[in-house]
Amino acid sequence: MITSKDNDKIKYLKKLKDAKFMKEEKKFIVEGNHLVLEALNAGILLETYSLYDNDYHCNNYLVSDSVLKSISSHKSVPDIIGVCKFIDEANDFGNKIIILDNVQDPGNVGTIIRSALAFGFTDVVLSLDSVNKYNDKLIRASQGMLFNINVVSCDIKELIHQLKSNKYDVYGTNVINGINVNEVNKDAKIAVVMGNEGTGISDDVKSLIDKNIYIKTSDKCESLNVSVAASIIMYELGGK
Amino acid sequence: MITSKDNDKIKYLKKLKDAKFMKEEKKFIVEGNHLVLEALNAGILLETYSLYDNDYHCNNYLVSDSVLKSISSHKSVPDIIGVCKFIDEANDFGNKIIILDNVQDPGNVGTIIRSALAFGFTDVVLSLDSVNKYNDKLIRASQGMLFNINVVSCDIKELIHQLKSNKYDVYGTNVINGINVNEVNKDAKIAVVMGNEGTGISDDVKSLIDKNIYIKTSDKCESLNVSVAASIIMYELGGK
């Protein structure tokens, strides 16, 4: 049993919480049984650090409560922490893509990923300035669904060009010149761009988009949380 | 200008961040221009503490940056903090009520309040064990919409009894024995109960409910974030 916080493996785990180191190592950690199981099922679980033995068919290191506490980002320390490898990103997209342009809140992005899978969207694309997809809060908000749907980080301007030449209908979200979401042709290949929480879609991305979707709201409150707006659009347009 | 963190008024503001003291004083604070303006428009702004003069027609105390920093809960310290009085709770409900049973995350509840107003729901009811409605994160997630819709904290079991005797259709949220949300009679008086993030609707509340709504999802992910589920239901059933 590892009881020292200065153990090399434990120091390595702590470093894995740093986004830059994470990217160099192509590994990330998850906390708690639910996420460890989701990682196992997705075939990305490499090893676990736990208070107890388990049957997750990978190396399990027994560690003390205080060691787990020293690694954990959570208030209530989990029984188990898993080390996972980065998930391969697929470049052949499906028919229903949600694109996030500089969306920053990990809770919002995680929630959008969860809804995308629930409503039959095929891919979630993050702009390079959006939050890191292996952010701990994002993974938790996605309930581990990040492991079950294609989530890609890329230059979304290039992507939009490609999608348009591949006959996707690429939509922004804007009441002005917008189509009510329940009148959009669902049978087409669709990509929908959602903007930053405060500032919306950036100007250079907006200039590439010629169609907009809106969601009908009351005059009393015209704006929605971005994860709610994205979820309603995917609820209406997804292949669920 | 107040420059001392030990000033009695500043000490009072800091105490107002405590839920118990907040309830005794029937006052709460908001941070930043957007929320202060929303409070002003709702007629609940009592006084402000700010780096600059303003024309908000209430007492404004000039304070130093470090004093604001000592009060603020945020990483980026706001220019202005407002003291507001509690909002009156109306007991005559409208036709579309969303009821939250032990919903704990302030971001979820704030987001639900924002969506309720956007989709023409009339009232949001919090069970007594849900998060405090004047929680700072809740108010921010609601974007101040908390001030523009009737939000009531009460014993929801008593309320459900009353609503049923007043001919409301009271729905829980459950796939089993559920009606697809897009097949629910929207013209009726409707109350929808949403449960806790982890455990759902509590057993004693469930026993009072005889109808359920579900949202169609893919087999790959059957559960949604509670604020997403509530928002889709309100989108489908609201009077927007």
Short mmCIF file of C-alpha atoms in Angstrom, two decimals:
data_model
loop_
_atom_site.label_atom_id
_atom_site.label_comp_id
_atom_site.label_asym_id
_atom_site.label_seq_id
_atom_site.Cartn_x
_atom_site.Cartn_y
_atom_site.Cartn_z
CA MET A 1 0.00 0.00 0.00
CA ILE A 2 1.25 3.46 -0.95
CA THR A 3 1.02 5.73 2.07
CA SER A 4 3.45 8.49 1.12
CA LYS A 5 2.36 11.54 -0.84
CA ASP A 6 5.95 11.81 -2.04
CA ASN A 7 5.80 8.48 -3.85
CA ASP A 8 6.81 9.01 -7.49
CA LYS A 9 3.56 7.55 -8.85
CA ILE A 10 1.50 9.85 -6.63
CA LYS A 11 3.53 12.87 -7.67
CA TYR A 12 2.91 11.87 -11.29
CA LEU A 13 -0.86 11.69 -10.73
CA LYS A 14 -0.87 15.16 -9.22
CA LYS A 15 1.03 16.51 -12.22
CA LEU A 16 -1.60 14.94 -14.50
CA LYS A 17 -4.07 17.54 -13.25
CA ASP A 18 -2.09 20.18 -15.11
CA ALA A 19 -3.55 20.71 -18.61
CA LYS A 20 -0.15 21.06 -20.29
CA PHE A 21 1.36 17.94 -18.69
CA MET A 22 -1.87 16.07 -19.45
CA LYS A 23 -1.44 16.86 -23.15
CA GLU A 24 2.23 15.83 -23.17
CA GLU A 25 1.45 12.49 -21.52
CA LYS A 26 -1.87 11.99 -23.37
CA LYS A 27 -3.37 10.82 -20.11
CA PHE A 28 -5.91 12.19 -17.62
CA ILE A 29 -7.43 11.13 -14.32
CA VAL A 30 -11.01 10.48 -13.28
CA GLU A 31 -12.37 10.29 -9.74
CA GLY A 32 -14.98 7.97 -8.27
CA ASN A 33 -16.46 4.62 -9.19
CA HIS A 34 -18.98 5.87 -11.73
CA LEU A 35 -16.41 7.55 -13.96
CA VAL A 36 -13.83 4.77 -13.51
CA LEU A 37 -16.45 2.27 -14.70
CA GLU A 38 -17.37 4.45 -17.68
CA ALA A 39 -13.66 4.66 -18.58
CA LEU A 40 -13.30 0.88 -18.24
CA ASN A 41 -16.30 0.32 -20.52
CA ALA A 42 -14.86 2.73 -23.05
CA GLY A 43 -11.55 0.83 -23.07
CA ILE A 44 -9.42 3.77 -21.93
CA LEU A 45 -8.72 2.83 -18.30
CA LEU A 46 -4.97 2.21 -17.73
CA GLU A 47 -4.64 1.81 -13.97
CA THR A 48 -6.40 2.60 -10.71
CA TYR A 49 -5.45 3.86 -7.26
CA SER A 50 -7.89 2.74 -4.64
CA LEU A 51 -8.58 2.03 -0.98
CA TYR A 52 -9.75 -1.46 -1.93
CA ASP A 53 -9.05 -4.28 -4.36
CA ASN A 54 -11.17 -4.24 -7.49
CA ASP A 55 -11.79 -6.35 -10.57
CA TYR A 56 -11.29 -3.71 -13.22
CA HIS A 57 -8.71 -5.86 -15.06
CA CYS A 58 -5.91 -3.32 -14.85
CA ASN A 59 -3.13 -2.53 -12.41
CA ASN A 60 -4.64 -1.40 -9.11
CA TYR A 61 -2.41 0.27 -6.53
CA LEU A 62 -3.72 0.24 -2.99
CA VAL A 63 -3.33 3.69 -1.44
CA SER A 64 -4.20 5.26 1.89
CA ASP A 65 -7.12 7.64 2.41
CA SER A 66 -4.74 10.58 2.91
CA VAL A 67 -2.94 9.84 -0.36
CA LEU A 68 -6.26 9.79 -2.25
CA LYS A 69 -7.18 13.03 -0.52
CA SER A 70 -3.94 14.64 -1.66
CA ILE A 71 -4.77 13.82 -5.31
CA SER A 72 -8.51 14.50 -5.33
CA SER A 73 -10.02 17.82 -6.48
CA HIS A 74 -13.31 17.06 -4.74
CA LYS A 75 -14.69 17.93 -1.33
CA SER A 76 -15.74 14.36 -0.67
CA VAL A 77 -12.72 12.23 -1.42
CA PRO A 78 -13.49 9.26 -3.74
CA ASP A 79 -12.60 5.62 -2.99
CA ILE A 80 -10.87 5.30 -6.33
CA ILE A 81 -9.00 7.31 -8.92
CA GLY A 82 -8.39 6.04 -12.45
CA VAL A 83 -5.69 6.96 -14.95
CA CYS A 84 -7.03 6.98 -18.52
CA LYS A 85 -5.48 7.40 -21.93
CA PHE A 86 -6.67 10.13 -24.27
CA ILE A 87 -9.54 9.13 -26.52
CA ASP A 88 -8.89 8.92 -30.27
CA GLU A 89 -10.59 11.71 -32.21
CA ALA A 90 -12.40 10.61 -35.38
CA ASN A 91 -12.24 12.85 -38.42
CA ASP A 92 -15.09 11.29 -40.33
CA PHE A 93 -18.07 13.04 -38.89
CA GLY A 94 -21.67 11.86 -38.70
CA ASN A 95 -24.77 13.76 -39.80
CA LYS A 96 -25.42 15.87 -36.70
CA ILE A 97 -22.60 17.99 -35.35
CA ILE A 98 -22.63 20.55 -32.54
CA ILE A 99 -19.74 23.05 -32.69
CA LEU A 100 -18.74 25.10 -29.64
CA ASP A 101 -17.03 28.41 -30.38
CA ASN A 102 -15.01 29.54 -27.36
CA VAL A 103 -17.36 28.00 -24.80
CA GLN A 104 -15.54 28.31 -21.50
CA ASP A 105 -17.58 26.85 -18.67
CA PRO A 106 -16.67 23.17 -18.17
CA GLY A 107 -20.12 22.48 -16.69
CA ASN A 108 -21.79 23.82 -19.82
CA VAL A 109 -19.59 21.81 -22.18
CA GLY A 110 -19.98 18.60 -20.15
CA THR A 111 -23.75 19.05 -20.10
CA ILE A 112 -23.83 19.64 -23.87
CA ILE A 113 -21.83 16.43 -24.46
CA ARG A 114 -24.28 14.47 -22.27
CA SER A 115 -27.27 15.92 -24.19
CA ALA A 116 -25.59 15.31 -27.56
CA LEU A 117 -25.38 11.59 -26.85
CA ALA A 118 -28.90 11.53 -25.41
CA PHE A 119 -30.43 13.15 -28.49
CA GLY A 120 -28.47 11.32 -31.17
CA PHE A 121 -26.03 13.99 -32.24
CA THR A 122 -22.96 12.28 -33.68
CA ASP A 123 -20.07 14.66 -32.90
CA VAL A 124 -19.15 17.53 -30.58
CA VAL A 125 -16.48 19.92 -31.83
CA LEU A 126 -14.62 22.33 -29.55
CA SER A 127 -12.82 25.37 -30.93
CA LEU A 128 -9.16 25.53 -29.91
CA ASP A 129 -9.97 28.36 -27.44
CA SER A 130 -12.78 26.45 -25.72
CA VAL A 131 -12.21 24.72 -22.38
CA ASN A 132 -9.91 21.63 -22.35
CA LYS A 133 -12.08 18.56 -22.89
CA TYR A 134 -10.28 16.59 -20.17
CA ASN A 135 -11.08 19.20 -17.53
CA ASP A 136 -12.24 17.42 -14.37
CA LYS A 137 -15.48 19.43 -14.03
CA LEU A 138 -16.29 18.88 -17.70
CA ILE A 139 -15.90 15.11 -17.38
CA ARG A 140 -18.08 15.09 -14.28
CA ALA A 141 -20.79 17.26 -15.88
CA SER A 142 -20.76 14.90 -18.88
CA GLN A 143 -21.27 11.99 -16.45
CA GLY A 144 -18.54 10.22 -18.38
CA MET A 145 -20.48 10.48 -21.66
CA LEU A 146 -17.36 12.21 -23.04
CA PHE A 147 -16.00 8.66 -23.47
CA ASN A 148 -18.96 7.54 -25.61
CA ILE A 149 -19.25 10.18 -28.32
CA ASN A 150 -16.72 11.67 -30.74
CA VAL A 151 -15.44 14.93 -29.19
CA VAL A 152 -12.90 16.76 -31.35
CA SER A 153 -10.81 19.89 -30.76
CA CYS A 154 -9.87 21.69 -33.96
CA ASP A 155 -9.81 24.94 -35.93
CA ILE A 156 -13.55 25.39 -36.37
CA LYS A 157 -13.24 27.93 -39.19
CA GLU A 158 -11.45 25.38 -41.37
CA LEU A 159 -13.98 22.77 -40.33
CA ILE A 160 -16.95 24.96 -41.28
CA HIS A 161 -15.46 25.48 -44.74
CA GLN A 162 -15.10 21.71 -45.14
CA LEU A 163 -18.60 21.00 -43.86
CA LYS A 164 -20.14 23.50 -46.23
CA SER A 165 -18.35 21.96 -49.21
CA ASN A 166 -19.60 18.58 -47.97
CA LYS A 167 -23.21 19.82 -48.17
CA TYR A 168 -23.86 20.28 -44.46
CA ASP A 169 -26.38 22.93 -43.44
CA VAL A 170 -24.27 25.00 -41.02
CA TYR A 171 -26.39 27.04 -38.61
CA GLY A 172 -25.57 29.76 -36.15
CA THR A 173 -27.88 30.76 -33.31
CA ASN A 174 -29.49 34.15 -33.70
CA VAL A 175 -33.04 35.49 -33.63
CA ILE A 176 -32.22 37.87 -36.49
CA ASN A 177 -32.66 36.16 -39.86
CA GLY A 178 -33.31 32.97 -37.96
CA ILE A 179 -35.45 29.93 -38.63
CA ASN A 180 -37.50 28.60 -35.70
CA VAL A 181 -35.71 25.42 -34.57
CA ASN A 182 -38.86 23.37 -35.05
CA GLU A 183 -39.01 24.34 -38.73
CA VAL A 184 -35.46 23.26 -39.63
CA ASN A 185 -35.08 20.38 -42.11
CA LYS A 186 -33.99 17.53 -39.83
CA ASP A 187 -33.21 15.13 -42.64
CA ALA A 188 -30.28 17.20 -43.88
CA LYS A 189 -26.70 16.91 -42.68
CA ILE A 190 -26.60 19.53 -39.94
CA ALA A 191 -23.91 21.40 -37.98
CA VAL A 192 -24.95 23.96 -35.36
CA VAL A 193 -22.51 26.51 -33.90
CA MET A 194 -23.03 27.72 -30.30
CA GLY A 195 -21.13 30.78 -29.07
CA ASN A 196 -19.35 31.91 -25.93
CA GLU A 197 -21.47 32.37 -22.78
CA GLY A 198 -21.01 36.13 -22.70
CA THR A 199 -20.19 37.26 -26.21
CA GLY A 200 -21.85 34.69 -28.48
CA ILE A 201 -20.37 33.47 -31.74
CA SER A 202 -17.14 35.28 -32.67
CA ASP A 203 -17.26 37.65 -35.64
CA ASP A 204 -14.92 35.68 -37.88
CA VAL A 205 -16.93 32.50 -37.38
CA LYS A 206 -20.20 34.41 -37.84
CA SER A 207 -18.99 35.63 -41.22
CA LEU A 208 -18.85 32.01 -42.44
CA ILE A 209 -22.45 31.24 -41.47
CA ASP A 210 -25.42 32.15 -43.61
CA LYS A 211 -28.27 30.46 -41.75
CA ASN A 212 -29.45 30.91 -38.18
CA ILE A 213 -31.66 28.99 -35.80
CA TYR A 214 -33.65 30.54 -32.98
CA ILE A 215 -35.64 29.14 -30.09
CA LYS A 216 -38.92 30.91 -29.39
CA THR A 217 -38.87 32.59 -25.98
CA SER A 218 -40.97 35.07 -24.06
CA ASP A 219 -40.19 38.81 -24.35
CA LYS A 220 -39.43 38.76 -20.62
CA CYS A 221 -36.29 36.68 -21.05
CA GLU A 222 -34.82 36.22 -24.49
CA SER A 223 -31.54 34.56 -23.59
CA LEU A 224 -30.96 31.02 -22.43
CA ASN A 225 -28.02 29.29 -20.81
CA VAL A 226 -25.83 27.94 -23.64
CA SER A 227 -26.14 24.31 -22.51
CA VAL A 228 -29.94 24.68 -22.38
CA ALA A 229 -30.08 26.29 -25.83
CA ALA A 230 -27.79 23.63 -27.33
CA SER A 231 -29.78 20.84 -25.68
CA ILE A 232 -33.12 22.11 -27.01
CA ILE A 233 -31.68 22.40 -30.52
CA MET A 234 -30.29 18.86 -30.31
CA TYR A 235 -33.60 17.62 -28.83
CA GLU A 236 -35.40 19.06 -31.88
CA LEU A 237 -32.88 18.07 -34.55
CA GLY A 238 -31.13 14.96 -33.26
CA GLY A 239 -31.55 11.43 -34.50
CA LYS A 240 -32.69 10.06 -31.13
CA MET B 1 -14.91 56.86 0.80
CA ILE B 2 -14.84 53.73 2.96
CA THR B 3 -11.34 52.27 2.91
CA SER B 4 -11.39 50.10 6.03
CA LYS B 5 -12.55 46.48 5.96
CA ASP B 6 -13.43 46.92 9.63
CA ASN B 7 -16.04 49.57 8.89
CA ASP B 8 -19.36 48.46 10.45
CA LYS B 9 -21.22 48.65 7.14
CA ILE B 10 -18.61 46.48 5.44
CA LYS B 11 -18.71 43.96 8.25
CA TYR B 12 -22.49 43.86 7.88
CA LEU B 13 -22.20 43.16 4.12
CA LYS B 14 -19.86 40.28 4.77
CA LYS B 15 -22.29 38.81 7.29
CA LEU B 16 -25.05 39.03 4.67
CA LYS B 17 -23.29 36.25 2.77
CA ASP B 18 -24.29 33.86 5.56
CA ALA B 19 -27.62 32.16 4.70
CA LYS B 20 -28.93 32.34 8.27
CA PHE B 21 -28.12 36.04 8.76
CA MET B 22 -29.55 36.75 5.30
CA LYS B 23 -32.88 35.24 6.38
CA GLU B 24 -32.95 37.18 9.65
CA GLU B 25 -32.28 40.48 7.89
CA LYS B 26 -34.39 39.63 4.81
CA LYS B 27 -31.64 41.09 2.67
CA PHE B 28 -29.04 39.74 0.25
CA ILE B 29 -26.22 41.11 -1.88
CA VAL B 30 -25.59 41.02 -5.62
CA GLU B 31 -22.31 41.67 -7.43
CA GLY B 32 -21.68 43.50 -10.67
CA ASN B 33 -23.53 46.03 -12.79
CA HIS B 34 -25.80 43.60 -14.59
CA LEU B 35 -27.35 42.18 -11.43
CA VAL B 36 -27.49 45.56 -9.68
CA LEU B 37 -29.45 46.93 -12.65
CA GLU B 38 -31.80 43.95 -12.63
CA ALA B 39 -32.40 44.50 -8.90
CA LEU B 40 -33.03 48.21 -9.51
CA ASN B 41 -35.55 47.42 -12.24
CA ALA B 42 -37.29 44.93 -9.95
CA GLY B 43 -37.59 47.59 -7.23
CA ILE B 44 -35.62 45.67 -4.62
CA LEU B 45 -32.31 47.59 -4.62
CA LEU B 46 -31.71 49.28 -1.25
CA GLU B 47 -28.16 50.63 -1.48
CA THR B 48 -24.92 50.20 -3.42
CA TYR B 49 -21.20 50.08 -2.62
CA SER B 50 -19.11 51.12 -5.56
CA LEU B 51 -15.81 52.46 -6.84
CA TYR B 52 -17.70 55.21 -8.69
CA ASP B 53 -20.75 57.45 -8.40
CA ASN B 54 -23.88 56.12 -10.04
CA ASP B 55 -27.45 57.21 -10.75
CA TYR B 56 -29.27 54.22 -9.31
CA HIS B 57 -31.45 56.48 -7.08
CA CYS B 58 -30.41 54.88 -3.83
CA ASN B 59 -27.69 55.46 -1.27
CA ASN B 60 -24.31 54.79 -2.86
CA TYR B 61 -21.25 54.41 -0.64
CA LEU B 62 -17.93 54.94 -2.35
CA VAL B 63 -15.51 52.20 -1.34
CA SER B 64 -11.96 51.29 -2.22
CA ASP B 65 -10.99 48.42 -4.50
CA SER B 66 -9.59 46.42 -1.58
CA VAL B 67 -12.83 46.80 0.37
CA LEU B 68 -14.86 45.51 -2.60
CA LYS B 69 -12.40 42.67 -2.93
CA SER B 70 -12.89 41.75 0.73
CA ILE B 71 -16.67 41.43 0.20
CA SER B 72 -16.74 39.79 -3.24
CA SER B 73 -17.07 36.04 -3.76
CA HIS B 74 -15.77 36.29 -7.31
CA LYS B 75 -12.33 35.92 -8.84
CA SER B 76 -12.69 39.14 -10.82
CA VAL B 77 -13.81 41.75 -8.32
CA PRO B 78 -16.86 43.77 -9.49
CA ASP B 79 -17.04 47.58 -9.60
CA ILE B 80 -20.25 47.56 -7.61
CA ILE B 81 -22.11 45.54 -5.00
CA GLY B 82 -25.81 46.05 -4.27
CA VAL B 83 -27.81 45.32 -1.13
CA CYS B 84 -31.33 44.11 -1.97
CA LYS B 85 -34.42 43.31 0.05
CA PHE B 86 -36.03 39.88 -0.13
CA ILE B 87 -38.64 39.53 -2.86
CA ASP B 88 -42.26 38.97 -1.80
CA GLU B 89 -43.49 35.45 -2.56
CA ALA B 90 -46.94 35.25 -4.17
CA ASN B 91 -49.27 32.46 -3.08
CA ASP B 92 -51.68 32.70 -5.97
CA PHE B 93 -50.00 30.62 -8.60
CA GLY B 94 -50.35 30.82 -12.37
CA ASN B 95 -51.10 27.96 -14.75
CA LYS B 96 -47.59 26.57 -15.25
CA ILE B 97 -45.56 25.65 -12.20
CA ILE B 98 -42.19 23.92 -11.96
CA ILE B 99 -41.51 22.32 -8.57
CA LEU B 100 -37.97 21.41 -7.48
CA ASP B 101 -37.70 18.59 -4.95
CA ASN B 102 -34.38 18.78 -3.11
CA VAL B 103 -32.46 20.22 -6.07
CA GLN B 104 -29.07 21.20 -4.64
CA ASP B 105 -26.88 22.71 -7.32
CA PRO B 106 -27.31 26.51 -7.39
CA GLY B 107 -26.26 26.61 -11.06
CA ASN B 108 -29.02 24.14 -11.96
CA VAL B 109 -31.70 26.04 -10.03
CA GLY B 110 -30.63 29.42 -11.43
CA THR B 111 -30.66 28.01 -14.96
CA ILE B 112 -34.14 26.54 -14.42
CA ILE B 113 -35.43 29.94 -13.20
CA ARG B 114 -34.01 31.64 -16.31
CA SER B 115 -35.63 29.04 -18.59
CA ALA B 116 -38.95 29.25 -16.70
CA LEU B 117 -39.22 32.95 -17.49
CA ALA B 118 -38.06 32.41 -21.08
CA PHE B 119 -40.69 29.75 -21.76
CA GLY B 120 -43.65 31.33 -19.99
CA PHE B 121 -43.82 29.23 -16.86
CA THR B 122 -45.47 31.28 -14.12
CA ASP B 123 -43.94 30.02 -10.87
CA VAL B 124 -40.90 28.15 -9.59
CA VAL B 125 -41.32 26.31 -6.28
CA LEU B 126 -38.37 25.10 -4.21
CA SER B 127 -38.79 22.41 -1.56
CA LEU B 128 -37.54 23.48 1.87
CA ASP B 129 -34.48 21.22 1.47
CA SER B 130 -33.48 22.67 -1.92
CA VAL B 131 -30.69 25.24 -2.20
CA ASN B 132 -31.34 28.73 -0.74
CA LYS B 133 -32.80 30.90 -3.48
CA TYR B 134 -30.61 33.87 -2.57
CA ASN B 135 -27.42 31.84 -3.04
CA ASP B 136 -24.91 33.95 -4.98
CA LYS B 137 -24.24 31.31 -7.66
CA LEU B 138 -27.96 30.72 -8.11
CA ILE B 139 -28.64 34.43 -8.69
CA ARG B 140 -25.77 34.62 -11.20
CA ALA B 141 -26.92 31.48 -13.07
CA SER B 142 -30.43 32.99 -13.25
CA GLN B 143 -28.86 36.16 -14.74
CA GLY B 144 -31.05 38.08 -12.27
CA MET B 145 -34.24 36.52 -13.68
CA LEU B 146 -34.92 35.40 -10.10
CA PHE B 147 -36.20 38.96 -9.58
CA ASN B 148 -38.73 38.72 -12.44
CA ILE B 149 -40.67 35.53 -11.73
CA ASN B 150 -42.45 34.22 -8.65
CA VAL B 151 -40.03 31.88 -6.83
CA VAL B 152 -41.48 30.33 -3.67
CA SER B 153 -39.94 28.10 -0.99
CA CYS B 154 -42.50 25.90 0.76
CA ASP B 155 -43.54 22.42 1.85
CA ILE B 156 -44.08 20.89 -1.58
CA LYS B 157 -46.09 17.93 -0.30
CA GLU B 158 -48.76 20.27 1.07
CA LEU B 159 -48.59 22.28 -2.13
CA ILE B 160 -49.09 19.21 -4.35
CA HIS B 161 -52.22 18.30 -2.35
CA GLN B 162 -53.57 21.82 -2.87
CA LEU B 163 -52.72 21.86 -6.57
CA LYS B 164 -54.45 18.53 -7.13
CA SER B 165 -57.60 19.75 -5.42
CA ASN B 166 -57.39 22.87 -7.59
CA LYS B 167 -57.46 20.71 -10.75
CA TYR B 168 -53.80 20.99 -11.73
CA ASP B 169 -52.28 18.10 -13.64
CA VAL B 170 -49.28 17.29 -11.41
CA TYR B 171 -46.53 15.41 -13.26
CA GLY B 172 -43.39 13.67 -12.11
CA THR B 173 -40.55 12.81 -14.44
CA ASN B 174 -40.11 9.12 -15.14
CA VAL B 175 -39.88 6.96 -18.24
CA ILE B 176 -41.96 4.25 -16.55
CA ASN B 177 -45.68 4.92 -16.94
CA GLY B 178 -44.75 8.19 -18.56
CA ILE B 179 -46.32 10.32 -21.29
CA ASN B 180 -43.98 11.73 -23.95
CA VAL B 181 -43.63 15.43 -23.11
CA ASN B 182 -44.80 16.40 -26.60
CA GLU B 183 -48.10 14.57 -26.02
CA VAL B 184 -49.04 16.29 -22.77
CA ASN B 185 -52.18 18.49 -22.79
CA LYS B 186 -50.67 21.99 -22.70
CA ASP B 187 -53.97 23.77 -22.17
CA ALA B 188 -54.45 22.31 -18.70
CA LYS B 189 -53.15 23.83 -15.48
CA ILE B 190 -49.82 22.06 -15.11
CA ALA B 191 -47.29 21.48 -12.32
CA VAL B 192 -44.13 19.46 -13.03
CA VAL B 193 -41.92 18.07 -10.26
CA MET B 194 -38.17 17.67 -10.91
CA GLY B 195 -36.07 15.62 -8.49
CA ASN B 196 -32.64 15.78 -6.90
CA GLU B 197 -29.59 15.54 -9.21
CA GLY B 198 -28.47 12.16 -7.84
CA THR B 199 -31.53 10.49 -6.36
CA GLY B 200 -34.48 11.90 -8.30
CA ILE B 201 -37.87 12.64 -6.77
CA SER B 202 -38.10 11.60 -3.11
CA ASP B 203 -40.33 8.62 -2.28
CA ASP B 204 -42.87 10.56 -0.23
CA VAL B 205 -43.34 13.12 -3.01
CA LYS B 206 -43.49 10.35 -5.62
CA SER B 207 -46.34 8.72 -3.74
CA LEU B 208 -48.47 11.84 -4.32
CA ILE B 209 -47.95 11.83 -8.08
CA ASP B 210 -49.93 9.67 -10.48
CA LYS B 211 -48.75 10.96 -13.86
CA ASN B 212 -45.27 11.09 -15.32
CA ILE B 213 -43.62 12.87 -18.22
CA TYR B 214 -40.62 11.57 -20.11
CA ILE B 215 -38.30 13.05 -22.73
CA LYS B 216 -37.37 10.72 -25.56
CA THR B 217 -33.64 9.97 -25.52
CA SER B 218 -31.25 7.55 -27.19
CA ASP B 219 -30.51 4.22 -25.51
CA LYS B 220 -26.88 5.34 -25.26
CA CYS B 221 -27.65 8.03 -22.67
CA GLU B 222 -31.01 8.00 -20.94
CA SER B 223 -30.39 10.64 -18.29
CA LEU B 224 -30.17 14.39 -18.73
CA ASN B 225 -28.89 17.17 -16.52
CA VAL B 226 -31.85 18.31 -14.37
CA SER B 227 -31.73 21.88 -15.70
CA VAL B 228 -31.73 20.58 -19.28
CA ALA B 229 -34.65 18.21 -18.60
CA ALA B 230 -36.65 20.94 -16.83
CA SER B 231 -35.93 23.41 -19.63
CA ILE B 232 -37.06 21.02 -22.39
CA ILE B 233 -40.27 20.29 -20.48
CA MET B 234 -40.93 24.03 -20.03
CA TYR B 235 -40.04 24.64 -23.69
CA GLU B 236 -42.70 22.10 -24.70
CA LEU B 237 -45.38 23.05 -22.18
CA GLY B 238 -44.85 26.75 -21.40
CA GLY B 239 -47.04 29.63 -22.50
CA LYS B 240 -44.23 31.39 -24.38
#
